[in-house]
Amino acid sequence: MSLRIKSLIGFVGIILAITIAIVSFNYLNYPRILRKQLLDKGISLAKTFVSQNLNALLYDDIIGLKNAIKKLKTSEEDVAYAFILNSHNEILCSTFDKGFPRQLYTIVTSKMEEHSPLLLKTEDGFIWNIHLPIMEGYLGSFHIGISENRIRGIIGNAIWQTLIIIGIICGIGVLFILFFINRMADSLSELVRTIKMVGEGNFAARIEHNTDDELGDIAKNFNLMAMRLEKAYEELKNAQAQIMRTAKLVAVGNLATALVHEINNPLNGIMSCLNILKSKALTNREREKYLDLANEGLLRIQTITKRLLGLSRDRPLSLKPTDINQLVEKTLFFIDYRLKESGITLQRHFGDGLPQVMIDQEAILQVLINLLVNAIESMSSEGTLTINTSSNARWIKISITDTGEGIPPENLDRIFTPFFSTKQDKGGTGMGLAISLNIIEQHHGEIEVQSQVNKGSTFTIKLPINKNE
């Protein structure tokens, strides 16, 4: 009997199972109905709560609201939590006794304009967050979390009952085709076993199968493939050692080149300080300042060497509270010589009253110098380099904008990849941005890039104000 006929018999069993599944569909469809009832209940509870406590909301009766919201949670089995936000998205009261979950707050406030229920996956199971604006949002919003645990239990029991019924029906069908399946089982088992052996590296394994059906054809072709793989594997082993040695030499060469490139940035800063010391009559205080900056550049060369070698492993950070505007100003001292030499216009736009941020000053200084040097190298003498600092509730932001050649869209996703560079002709190694991203990620920050070809690029460093983020 050919495999086609054997398969046909198997398909009869599959069709039987599909038929049973279709008959059972309407019965299994009722979870959707249960979920709709649950959401309707949640919406009704939210509307009732707001209606009953409207006076307390109008007069900011926080104690009354707390009592009402706790009573709602204890009286309804499906209510996992509830809370009220004012019009500024500040928490007025909630049922969380151990502190409001930060992740829940972030998710909910980011979806405020979406009025449909939001399904959340939590440690306590799946919860629908229902959001109801109070007086069209003028008094804030009421949020209630409706747990799916109860209906999931009901659905689970129903599914098990249905599976048992289907299993009994399918069992009858399986008995009918079992004889034909067994005849193929031995051949298929041998085929699977031999394929597994070849997959584990035993290329000498062969399938002993002499039938004239499709399985026999598969066995013959597989044996031929295994023989060719055995020969290719021997050749591959001989070449692999040489390839590994070559790859290591290339990596060492790239790293050495990257080291020279990265050290060049602080050396330029030191050169700038020495030129100022040489060309200007300075007070003792000014002279000491430039000598200190030059010494910091030398220390940073040592730091860069260690950081390059440790790109792929974590490095403990020396975090200190830092005024980001002062750090940017210090960075500009180290590129002042490059700016004057290139004739590029510098524009500063520093935010006022920025909070201090916990950072490794040496590491962030290295990132800023790297981005600034990249921006300078991308522009002509008529270019403009703009530095902005700002903050919001979560981030300190440093934006560096140039009017250079820009980055092609196809390269935007690759610029942070180690050894990827569009400046090989200028000595670029592709390590600067990779190292910068590594440093910022160690600070739990982000780097965003916006660029247009022939118009320029903007690199934005985002550092968390809260050191625990």
Short mmCIF file of C-alpha atoms in Angstrom, two decimals:
data_model
loop_
_atom_site.label_atom_id
_atom_site.label_comp_id
_atom_site.label_asym_id
_atom_site.label_seq_id
_atom_site.Cartn_x
_atom_site.Cartn_y
_atom_site.Cartn_z
CA MET A 1 0.00 0.00 0.00
CA SER A 2 1.39 3.40 -0.96
CA LEU A 3 1.93 6.18 1.52
CA ARG A 4 -0.76 8.18 -0.29
CA ILE A 5 -3.41 5.59 0.59
CA LYS A 6 -2.11 5.34 4.14
CA SER A 7 -2.28 9.12 4.45
CA LEU A 8 -5.80 9.11 3.03
CA ILE A 9 -6.92 6.81 5.81
CA GLY A 10 -5.22 9.09 8.32
CA PHE A 11 -6.99 12.08 6.86
CA VAL A 12 -10.32 10.36 7.43
CA GLY A 13 -9.52 10.34 11.11
CA ILE A 14 -8.47 14.01 10.98
CA ILE A 15 -11.72 14.95 9.25
CA LEU A 16 -13.59 13.12 11.98
CA ALA A 17 -11.76 15.14 14.62
CA ILE A 18 -12.40 18.41 12.74
CA THR A 19 -16.09 17.55 12.54
CA ILE A 20 -16.21 16.99 16.28
CA ALA A 21 -14.39 20.29 16.83
CA ILE A 22 -16.87 22.18 14.64
CA VAL A 23 -19.80 20.66 16.51
CA SER A 24 -18.17 21.70 19.78
CA PHE A 25 -17.40 25.25 18.61
CA ASN A 26 -20.63 26.81 19.75
CA TYR A 27 -20.23 25.23 23.15
CA LEU A 28 -16.64 26.50 23.47
CA ASN A 29 -17.64 29.94 22.17
CA TYR A 30 -19.26 30.93 25.40
CA PRO A 31 -15.99 32.20 27.02
CA ARG A 32 -16.41 35.30 24.85
CA ILE A 33 -19.89 35.76 26.27
CA LEU A 34 -18.62 35.35 29.84
CA ARG A 35 -15.86 37.88 29.23
CA LYS A 36 -18.34 40.40 27.81
CA GLN A 37 -20.56 39.96 30.86
CA LEU A 38 -17.54 40.51 33.10
CA LEU A 39 -16.58 43.73 31.30
CA ASP A 40 -20.17 44.97 31.34
CA LYS A 41 -20.21 44.35 35.07
CA GLY A 42 -16.95 46.31 35.49
CA ILE A 43 -18.26 49.26 33.49
CA SER A 44 -21.49 49.23 35.47
CA LEU A 45 -19.58 49.17 38.78
CA ALA A 46 -17.43 52.09 37.65
CA LYS A 47 -20.41 54.20 36.60
CA THR A 48 -22.29 53.38 39.80
CA PHE A 49 -19.27 54.29 41.95
CA VAL A 50 -18.77 57.64 40.22
CA SER A 51 -22.48 58.43 40.43
CA GLN A 52 -22.73 57.55 44.13
CA ASN A 53 -19.56 59.45 45.08
CA LEU A 54 -19.85 62.49 42.83
CA ASN A 55 -20.15 64.90 45.77
CA ALA A 56 -17.05 63.47 47.38
CA LEU A 57 -15.21 63.89 44.07
CA LEU A 58 -16.41 67.47 43.67
CA TYR A 59 -15.34 68.48 47.20
CA ASP A 60 -12.15 66.38 47.33
CA ASP A 61 -13.42 64.26 50.22
CA ILE A 62 -10.37 62.00 50.19
CA ILE A 63 -11.35 60.08 53.35
CA GLY A 64 -14.82 59.38 52.02
CA LEU A 65 -13.40 58.29 48.68
CA LYS A 66 -10.88 55.96 50.36
CA ASN A 67 -13.64 54.31 52.37
CA ALA A 68 -15.87 53.97 49.32
CA ILE A 69 -13.15 52.52 47.14
CA LYS A 70 -12.11 49.95 49.77
CA LYS A 71 -15.75 48.97 50.28
CA LEU A 72 -16.10 48.43 46.54
CA LYS A 73 -13.12 46.05 46.46
CA THR A 74 -14.21 44.01 49.48
CA SER A 75 -17.82 43.70 48.33
CA GLU A 76 -17.10 42.53 44.78
CA GLU A 77 -15.25 39.25 44.19
CA ASP A 78 -14.05 40.18 40.72
CA VAL A 79 -12.58 43.59 41.68
CA ALA A 80 -8.78 43.30 41.90
CA TYR A 81 -8.11 46.98 42.54
CA ALA A 82 -9.51 50.47 42.09
CA PHE A 83 -8.00 53.94 42.10
CA ILE A 84 -8.81 57.54 41.25
CA LEU A 85 -6.58 59.97 39.33
CA ASN A 86 -7.12 63.72 39.32
CA SER A 87 -7.06 65.78 36.12
CA HIS A 88 -3.25 65.94 36.33
CA ASN A 89 -2.99 62.13 36.52
CA GLU A 90 -2.02 62.28 40.20
CA ILE A 91 -3.25 59.48 42.45
CA LEU A 92 -5.98 60.66 44.84
CA CYS A 93 -6.65 57.30 46.46
CA SER A 94 -6.38 53.59 45.72
CA THR A 95 -6.87 50.12 47.18
CA PHE A 96 -3.11 49.47 47.15
CA ASP A 97 -1.98 49.45 50.78
CA LYS A 98 1.67 48.67 50.02
CA GLY A 99 2.30 51.41 47.49
CA PHE A 100 0.99 52.01 44.01
CA PRO A 101 2.69 49.77 41.38
CA ARG A 102 4.87 51.97 39.17
CA GLN A 103 4.43 49.71 36.12
CA LEU A 104 0.64 49.83 36.39
CA TYR A 105 0.71 53.63 36.64
CA THR A 106 2.97 53.92 33.58
CA ILE A 107 0.81 51.64 31.45
CA VAL A 108 -2.49 53.19 32.47
CA THR A 109 -1.43 56.84 32.07
CA SER A 110 0.11 56.13 28.65
CA LYS A 111 -3.24 54.75 27.44
CA MET A 112 -5.47 57.48 28.90
CA GLU A 113 -6.87 58.53 25.53
CA GLU A 114 -7.96 54.97 24.77
CA HIS A 115 -11.32 54.45 26.46
CA SER A 116 -11.59 50.72 25.73
CA PRO A 117 -10.73 48.25 28.54
CA LEU A 118 -7.04 47.32 28.77
CA LEU A 119 -5.99 43.72 29.49
CA LEU A 120 -3.04 43.50 31.90
CA LYS A 121 -0.96 40.44 32.75
CA THR A 122 -0.03 40.54 36.44
CA GLU A 123 1.32 38.20 39.10
CA ASP A 124 -2.28 37.67 40.24
CA GLY A 125 -3.51 36.72 36.76
CA PHE A 126 -5.14 38.63 33.91
CA ILE A 127 -6.91 41.85 34.89
CA TRP A 128 -9.03 44.21 32.77
CA ASN A 129 -8.35 47.86 33.58
CA ILE A 130 -11.54 49.85 32.95
CA HIS A 131 -11.04 53.61 32.65
CA LEU A 132 -13.97 56.00 33.21
CA PRO A 133 -13.45 59.78 32.84
CA ILE A 134 -15.17 61.78 35.57
CA MET A 135 -17.20 64.68 34.16
CA GLU A 136 -15.43 64.28 30.82
CA GLY A 137 -12.06 64.30 32.56
CA TYR A 138 -12.39 67.63 34.39
CA LEU A 139 -12.37 65.80 37.72
CA GLY A 140 -9.91 63.14 36.60
CA SER A 141 -10.69 59.50 36.01
CA PHE A 142 -11.79 56.39 37.89
CA HIS A 143 -10.02 53.08 37.23
CA ILE A 144 -11.23 49.66 38.26
CA GLY A 145 -9.38 46.37 37.72
CA ILE A 146 -11.63 43.39 36.99
CA SER A 147 -9.96 39.99 37.48
CA GLU A 148 -10.54 37.17 35.01
CA ASN A 149 -9.61 34.48 37.55
CA ARG A 150 -13.17 33.41 38.28
CA ILE A 151 -14.35 33.15 34.68
CA ARG A 152 -11.08 31.52 33.66
CA GLY A 153 -11.83 28.83 36.23
CA ILE A 154 -15.28 28.36 34.74
CA ILE A 155 -13.84 28.29 31.22
CA GLY A 156 -11.13 25.84 32.27
CA ASN A 157 -13.66 23.41 33.72
CA ALA A 158 -15.79 23.68 30.59
CA ILE A 159 -12.81 23.06 28.35
CA TRP A 160 -11.83 19.96 30.32
CA GLN A 161 -15.35 18.60 30.05
CA THR A 162 -15.37 19.27 26.32
CA LEU A 163 -11.96 17.68 25.87
CA ILE A 164 -13.13 14.55 27.65
CA ILE A 165 -16.12 14.29 25.33
CA ILE A 166 -14.00 14.89 22.25
CA GLY A 167 -11.41 12.43 23.54
CA ILE A 168 -13.99 9.68 23.82
CA ILE A 169 -15.26 10.33 20.30
CA CYS A 170 -11.75 10.57 18.86
CA GLY A 171 -10.76 7.40 20.68
CA ILE A 172 -13.35 5.51 18.69
CA GLY A 173 -11.93 6.96 15.47
CA VAL A 174 -8.35 6.19 16.55
CA LEU A 175 -9.22 2.55 17.12
CA PHE A 176 -10.59 2.40 13.60
CA ILE A 177 -7.37 3.59 11.92
CA LEU A 178 -4.89 2.25 14.50
CA PHE A 179 -4.07 -0.80 12.40
CA PHE A 180 -2.98 1.33 9.43
CA ILE A 181 -1.01 3.78 11.59
CA ASN A 182 0.96 0.95 13.22
CA ARG A 183 2.12 -0.26 9.83
CA MET A 184 3.75 3.10 9.18
CA ALA A 185 5.00 3.63 12.73
CA ASP A 186 8.05 1.36 12.52
CA SER A 187 9.28 2.92 9.28
CA LEU A 188 8.72 6.45 10.55
CA SER A 189 10.42 5.66 13.87
CA GLU A 190 13.53 4.40 12.08
CA LEU A 191 13.54 7.49 9.87
CA VAL A 192 13.20 9.85 12.86
CA ARG A 193 15.86 7.97 14.84
CA THR A 194 18.38 8.14 11.99
CA ILE A 195 17.65 11.82 11.30
CA LYS A 196 18.26 12.54 14.98
CA MET A 197 21.59 10.69 14.89
CA VAL A 198 22.72 12.70 11.86
CA GLY A 199 21.51 15.89 13.56
CA GLU A 200 23.71 15.03 16.55
CA GLY A 201 26.77 14.68 14.31
CA ASN A 202 26.80 10.96 13.45
CA PHE A 203 26.99 11.40 9.67
CA ALA A 204 27.77 7.68 9.19
CA ALA A 205 24.19 6.73 10.18
CA ARG A 206 22.05 5.23 7.40
CA ILE A 207 18.38 4.24 7.04
CA GLU A 208 17.72 0.58 6.27
CA HIS A 209 14.48 0.72 4.33
CA ASN A 210 13.76 -1.34 1.18
CA THR A 211 10.10 -0.57 0.45
CA ASP A 212 8.96 0.85 -2.87
CA ASP A 213 6.68 3.54 -1.48
CA GLU A 214 7.39 7.20 -0.80
CA LEU A 215 9.11 6.35 2.50
CA GLY A 216 11.61 4.23 0.56
CA ASP A 217 12.38 7.16 -1.73
CA ILE A 218 12.89 9.42 1.29
CA ALA A 219 15.28 6.87 2.83
CA LYS A 220 17.41 6.58 -0.33
CA ASN A 221 17.68 10.36 -0.77
CA PHE A 222 18.43 10.84 2.92
CA ASN A 223 21.25 8.28 2.83
CA LEU A 224 22.76 10.08 -0.15
CA MET A 225 22.51 13.40 1.68
CA ALA A 226 24.11 11.93 4.81
CA MET A 227 27.05 10.60 2.78
CA ARG A 228 27.65 14.04 1.27
CA LEU A 229 27.33 15.66 4.69
CA GLU A 230 29.91 13.26 6.10
CA LYS A 231 32.41 14.30 3.44
CA ALA A 232 31.63 18.02 3.82
CA TYR A 233 31.91 17.80 7.61
CA GLU A 234 35.46 16.49 7.39
CA GLU A 235 36.42 19.35 5.09
CA LEU A 236 34.67 21.83 7.38
CA LYS A 237 36.57 20.65 10.46
CA ASN A 238 39.87 21.19 8.67
CA ALA A 239 38.89 24.74 7.68
CA GLN A 240 37.28 25.73 10.98
CA ALA A 241 40.51 26.00 12.96
CA GLN A 242 42.03 28.32 10.36
CA ILE A 243 38.87 30.46 10.26
CA MET A 244 38.87 30.85 14.05
CA ARG A 245 42.50 31.94 14.08
CA THR A 246 41.81 34.48 11.34
CA ALA A 247 38.70 35.84 13.14
CA LYS A 248 40.68 36.36 16.34
CA LEU A 249 43.40 38.28 14.49
CA VAL A 250 40.77 40.51 12.82
CA ALA A 251 39.08 41.21 16.17
CA VAL A 252 42.38 42.13 17.81
CA GLY A 253 43.23 44.45 14.90
CA ASN A 254 39.84 46.16 15.03
CA LEU A 255 40.07 46.63 18.78
CA ALA A 256 43.56 48.13 18.51
CA THR A 257 42.38 50.57 15.84
CA ALA A 258 39.33 51.47 17.93
CA LEU A 259 41.58 52.13 20.92
CA VAL A 260 43.63 54.65 18.94
CA HIS A 261 40.45 56.33 17.67
CA GLU A 262 38.88 56.63 21.13
CA ILE A 263 42.07 57.94 22.75
CA ASN A 264 42.24 60.62 20.06
CA ASN A 265 39.22 62.46 21.58
CA PRO A 266 40.72 63.19 25.02
CA LEU A 267 44.10 63.90 23.35
CA ASN A 268 42.39 66.64 21.33
CA GLY A 269 41.01 68.04 24.59
CA ILE A 270 44.46 68.01 26.15
CA MET A 271 45.83 69.73 23.02
CA SER A 272 43.14 72.40 23.35
CA CYS A 273 44.13 73.08 26.97
CA LEU A 274 47.84 73.24 26.12
CA ASN A 275 47.22 75.63 23.21
CA ILE A 276 45.26 77.93 25.50
CA LEU A 277 48.03 77.78 28.12
CA LYS A 278 50.60 78.55 25.42
CA SER A 279 48.76 81.32 23.57
CA LYS A 280 47.12 83.30 26.37
CA ALA A 281 48.24 85.21 29.42
CA LEU A 282 46.29 83.54 32.18
CA THR A 283 45.87 84.10 35.87
CA ASN A 284 47.11 81.43 38.23
CA ARG A 285 43.56 80.28 38.81
CA GLU A 286 42.88 79.96 35.07
CA ARG A 287 46.19 78.16 34.55
CA GLU A 288 45.33 75.67 37.28
CA LYS A 289 41.91 75.07 35.71
CA TYR A 290 43.38 74.20 32.31
CA LEU A 291 46.08 72.05 33.90
CA ASP A 292 43.38 70.18 35.82
CA LEU A 293 41.41 69.65 32.62
CA ALA A 294 44.50 68.31 30.86
CA ASN A 295 45.11 65.95 33.78
CA GLU A 296 41.49 64.77 33.57
CA GLY A 297 42.08 64.02 29.88
CA LEU A 298 45.07 61.85 30.74
CA LEU A 299 43.09 59.99 33.37
CA ARG A 300 40.28 59.52 30.87
CA ILE A 301 42.67 57.85 28.42
CA GLN A 302 43.35 55.26 31.08
CA THR A 303 39.60 54.87 31.69
CA ILE A 304 38.88 54.53 27.94
CA THR A 305 41.44 51.74 27.61
CA LYS A 306 39.79 49.76 30.39
CA ARG A 307 36.29 50.47 29.06
CA LEU A 308 37.15 49.36 25.51
CA LEU A 309 38.53 46.09 26.80
CA GLY A 310 35.43 45.67 28.96
CA LEU A 311 32.82 46.54 26.30
CA SER A 312 31.22 43.10 26.52
CA ARG A 313 31.15 42.87 30.31
CA ASP A 314 29.67 44.98 33.07
CA ARG A 315 31.80 47.60 34.75
CA PRO A 316 30.94 49.10 38.14
CA LEU A 317 29.99 52.75 37.78
CA SER A 318 31.16 55.52 40.10
CA LEU A 319 27.89 57.42 40.44
CA LYS A 320 27.89 60.99 41.72
CA PRO A 321 25.21 63.71 41.77
CA THR A 322 25.99 65.89 38.76
CA ASP A 323 24.84 69.20 37.29
CA ILE A 324 24.46 68.19 33.65
CA ASN A 325 24.90 71.75 32.35
CA GLN A 326 28.27 72.02 34.08
CA LEU A 327 29.33 68.67 32.67
CA VAL A 328 28.40 69.77 29.13
CA GLU A 329 30.36 72.99 29.61
CA LYS A 330 33.37 70.97 30.74
CA THR A 331 33.01 68.79 27.64
CA LEU A 332 33.05 71.85 25.39
CA PHE A 333 36.48 72.79 26.74
CA PHE A 334 37.83 69.55 25.31
CA ILE A 335 36.47 70.19 21.81
CA ASP A 336 37.01 73.96 21.76
CA TYR A 337 40.17 73.55 19.70
CA ARG A 338 38.38 71.36 17.14
CA LEU A 339 35.51 73.85 16.86
CA LYS A 340 37.77 76.81 16.23
CA GLU A 341 39.90 74.84 13.81
CA SER A 342 36.87 73.71 11.78
CA GLY A 343 35.04 77.07 11.81
CA ILE A 344 31.78 75.50 12.98
CA THR A 345 29.23 77.68 14.81
CA LEU A 346 28.30 76.48 18.31
CA GLN A 347 24.86 77.17 19.81
CA ARG A 348 24.00 76.40 23.44
CA HIS A 349 20.46 76.08 24.80
CA PHE A 350 20.69 74.94 28.42
CA GLY A 351 17.58 74.25 30.46
CA ASP A 352 17.16 76.19 33.70
CA GLY A 353 16.81 74.51 37.06
CA LEU A 354 17.60 71.00 35.86
CA PRO A 355 17.72 68.45 38.69
CA GLN A 356 21.02 66.77 39.43
CA VAL A 357 21.39 63.24 38.07
CA MET A 358 23.39 60.30 39.45
CA ILE A 359 25.99 59.42 36.79
CA ASP A 360 29.57 58.34 36.27
CA GLN A 361 30.96 61.69 35.16
CA GLU A 362 33.99 60.27 33.36
CA ALA A 363 31.85 57.82 31.41
CA ILE A 364 29.23 60.38 30.33
CA LEU A 365 31.98 62.86 29.46
CA GLN A 366 33.43 60.24 27.12
CA VAL A 367 30.03 59.75 25.47
CA LEU A 368 29.51 63.49 24.98
CA ILE A 369 32.97 63.98 23.48
CA ASN A 370 32.43 61.07 21.14
CA LEU A 371 29.07 62.40 19.88
CA LEU A 372 30.37 65.95 19.56
CA VAL A 373 33.44 64.87 17.60
CA ASN A 374 31.25 62.76 15.30
CA ALA A 375 29.00 65.79 14.73
CA ILE A 376 31.98 68.05 13.94
CA GLU A 377 33.44 65.53 11.51
CA SER A 378 30.13 65.28 9.64
CA MET A 379 29.99 69.04 8.87
CA SER A 380 31.77 71.57 6.71
CA SER A 381 33.12 74.91 7.95
CA GLU A 382 29.68 76.51 7.51
CA GLY A 383 27.96 74.01 9.78
CA THR A 384 26.16 74.65 13.05
CA LEU A 385 26.48 72.50 16.17
CA THR A 386 23.60 72.88 18.64
CA ILE A 387 23.51 71.50 22.18
CA ASN A 388 20.25 71.44 24.16
CA THR A 389 19.62 70.25 27.72
CA SER A 390 16.17 69.74 29.19
CA SER A 391 14.22 67.51 31.55
CA ASN A 392 10.81 66.07 32.24
CA ALA A 393 9.42 64.03 35.12
CA ARG A 394 11.55 61.01 34.22
CA TRP A 395 14.54 62.01 32.09
CA ILE A 396 17.41 64.44 31.81
CA LYS A 397 17.91 64.97 28.07
CA ILE A 398 21.02 66.10 26.20
CA SER A 399 20.49 66.69 22.47
CA ILE A 400 23.38 67.19 20.04
CA THR A 401 22.29 68.43 16.60
CA ASP A 402 24.50 68.96 13.57
CA THR A 403 23.83 70.24 10.06
CA GLY A 404 26.04 67.62 8.45
CA GLU A 405 25.59 64.92 5.85
CA GLY A 406 23.08 62.87 7.86
CA ILE A 407 22.70 59.10 8.10
CA PRO A 408 21.01 57.03 5.37
CA PRO A 409 17.81 55.31 6.61
CA GLU A 410 19.24 51.85 5.87
CA ASN A 411 22.13 52.53 8.30
CA LEU A 412 20.13 53.89 11.26
CA ASP A 413 19.58 50.43 12.75
CA ARG A 414 23.27 49.55 12.39
CA ILE A 415 25.16 52.58 13.71
CA PHE A 416 25.44 51.15 17.25
CA THR A 417 26.74 47.80 16.00
CA PRO A 418 30.41 47.24 16.98
CA PHE A 419 32.83 47.77 14.06
CA PHE A 420 30.13 49.22 11.77
CA SER A 421 31.33 52.56 10.40
CA THR A 422 30.60 54.81 7.45
CA LYS A 423 33.89 56.66 7.99
CA GLN A 424 36.52 54.03 7.19
CA ASP A 425 38.19 56.49 4.83
CA LYS A 426 38.51 58.93 7.76
CA GLY A 427 39.89 56.38 10.21
CA GLY A 428 36.53 55.39 11.72
CA THR A 429 36.36 51.99 13.41
CA GLY A 430 32.69 51.72 14.33
CA MET A 431 33.43 51.35 18.05
CA GLY A 432 32.62 54.87 19.31
CA LEU A 433 28.82 54.66 19.19
CA ALA A 434 28.83 51.03 20.38
CA ILE A 435 30.80 52.04 23.46
CA SER A 436 28.62 55.12 23.99
CA LEU A 437 25.43 53.04 23.91
CA ASN A 438 26.98 50.53 26.33
CA ILE A 439 27.80 53.33 28.78
CA ILE A 440 24.32 54.89 28.57
CA GLU A 441 22.62 51.50 29.04
CA GLN A 442 24.75 50.93 32.16
CA HIS A 443 23.09 54.12 33.45
CA HIS A 444 19.66 52.65 32.51
CA GLY A 445 19.35 55.37 29.90
CA GLU A 446 18.65 55.54 26.19
CA ILE A 447 20.10 57.11 23.04
CA GLU A 448 17.64 58.25 20.36
CA VAL A 449 18.67 59.17 16.81
CA GLN A 450 16.88 61.29 14.22
CA SER A 451 18.56 61.98 10.90
CA GLN A 452 17.90 63.22 7.37
CA VAL A 453 20.41 62.83 4.57
CA ASN A 454 22.10 66.15 3.68
CA LYS A 455 20.23 67.95 6.48
CA GLY A 456 21.85 66.64 9.65
CA SER A 457 21.39 64.42 12.67
CA THR A 458 20.23 64.73 16.26
CA PHE A 459 21.48 62.36 18.97
CA THR A 460 19.51 62.60 22.22
CA ILE A 461 20.91 61.10 25.43
CA LYS A 462 18.21 60.29 28.01
CA LEU A 463 19.40 59.71 31.60
CA PRO A 464 16.91 58.68 34.30
CA ILE A 465 16.46 61.20 37.08
CA ASN A 466 15.47 58.43 39.47
CA LYS A 467 18.58 56.28 39.99
CA ASN A 468 16.40 53.24 40.67
CA GLU A 469 14.93 53.23 37.16
#
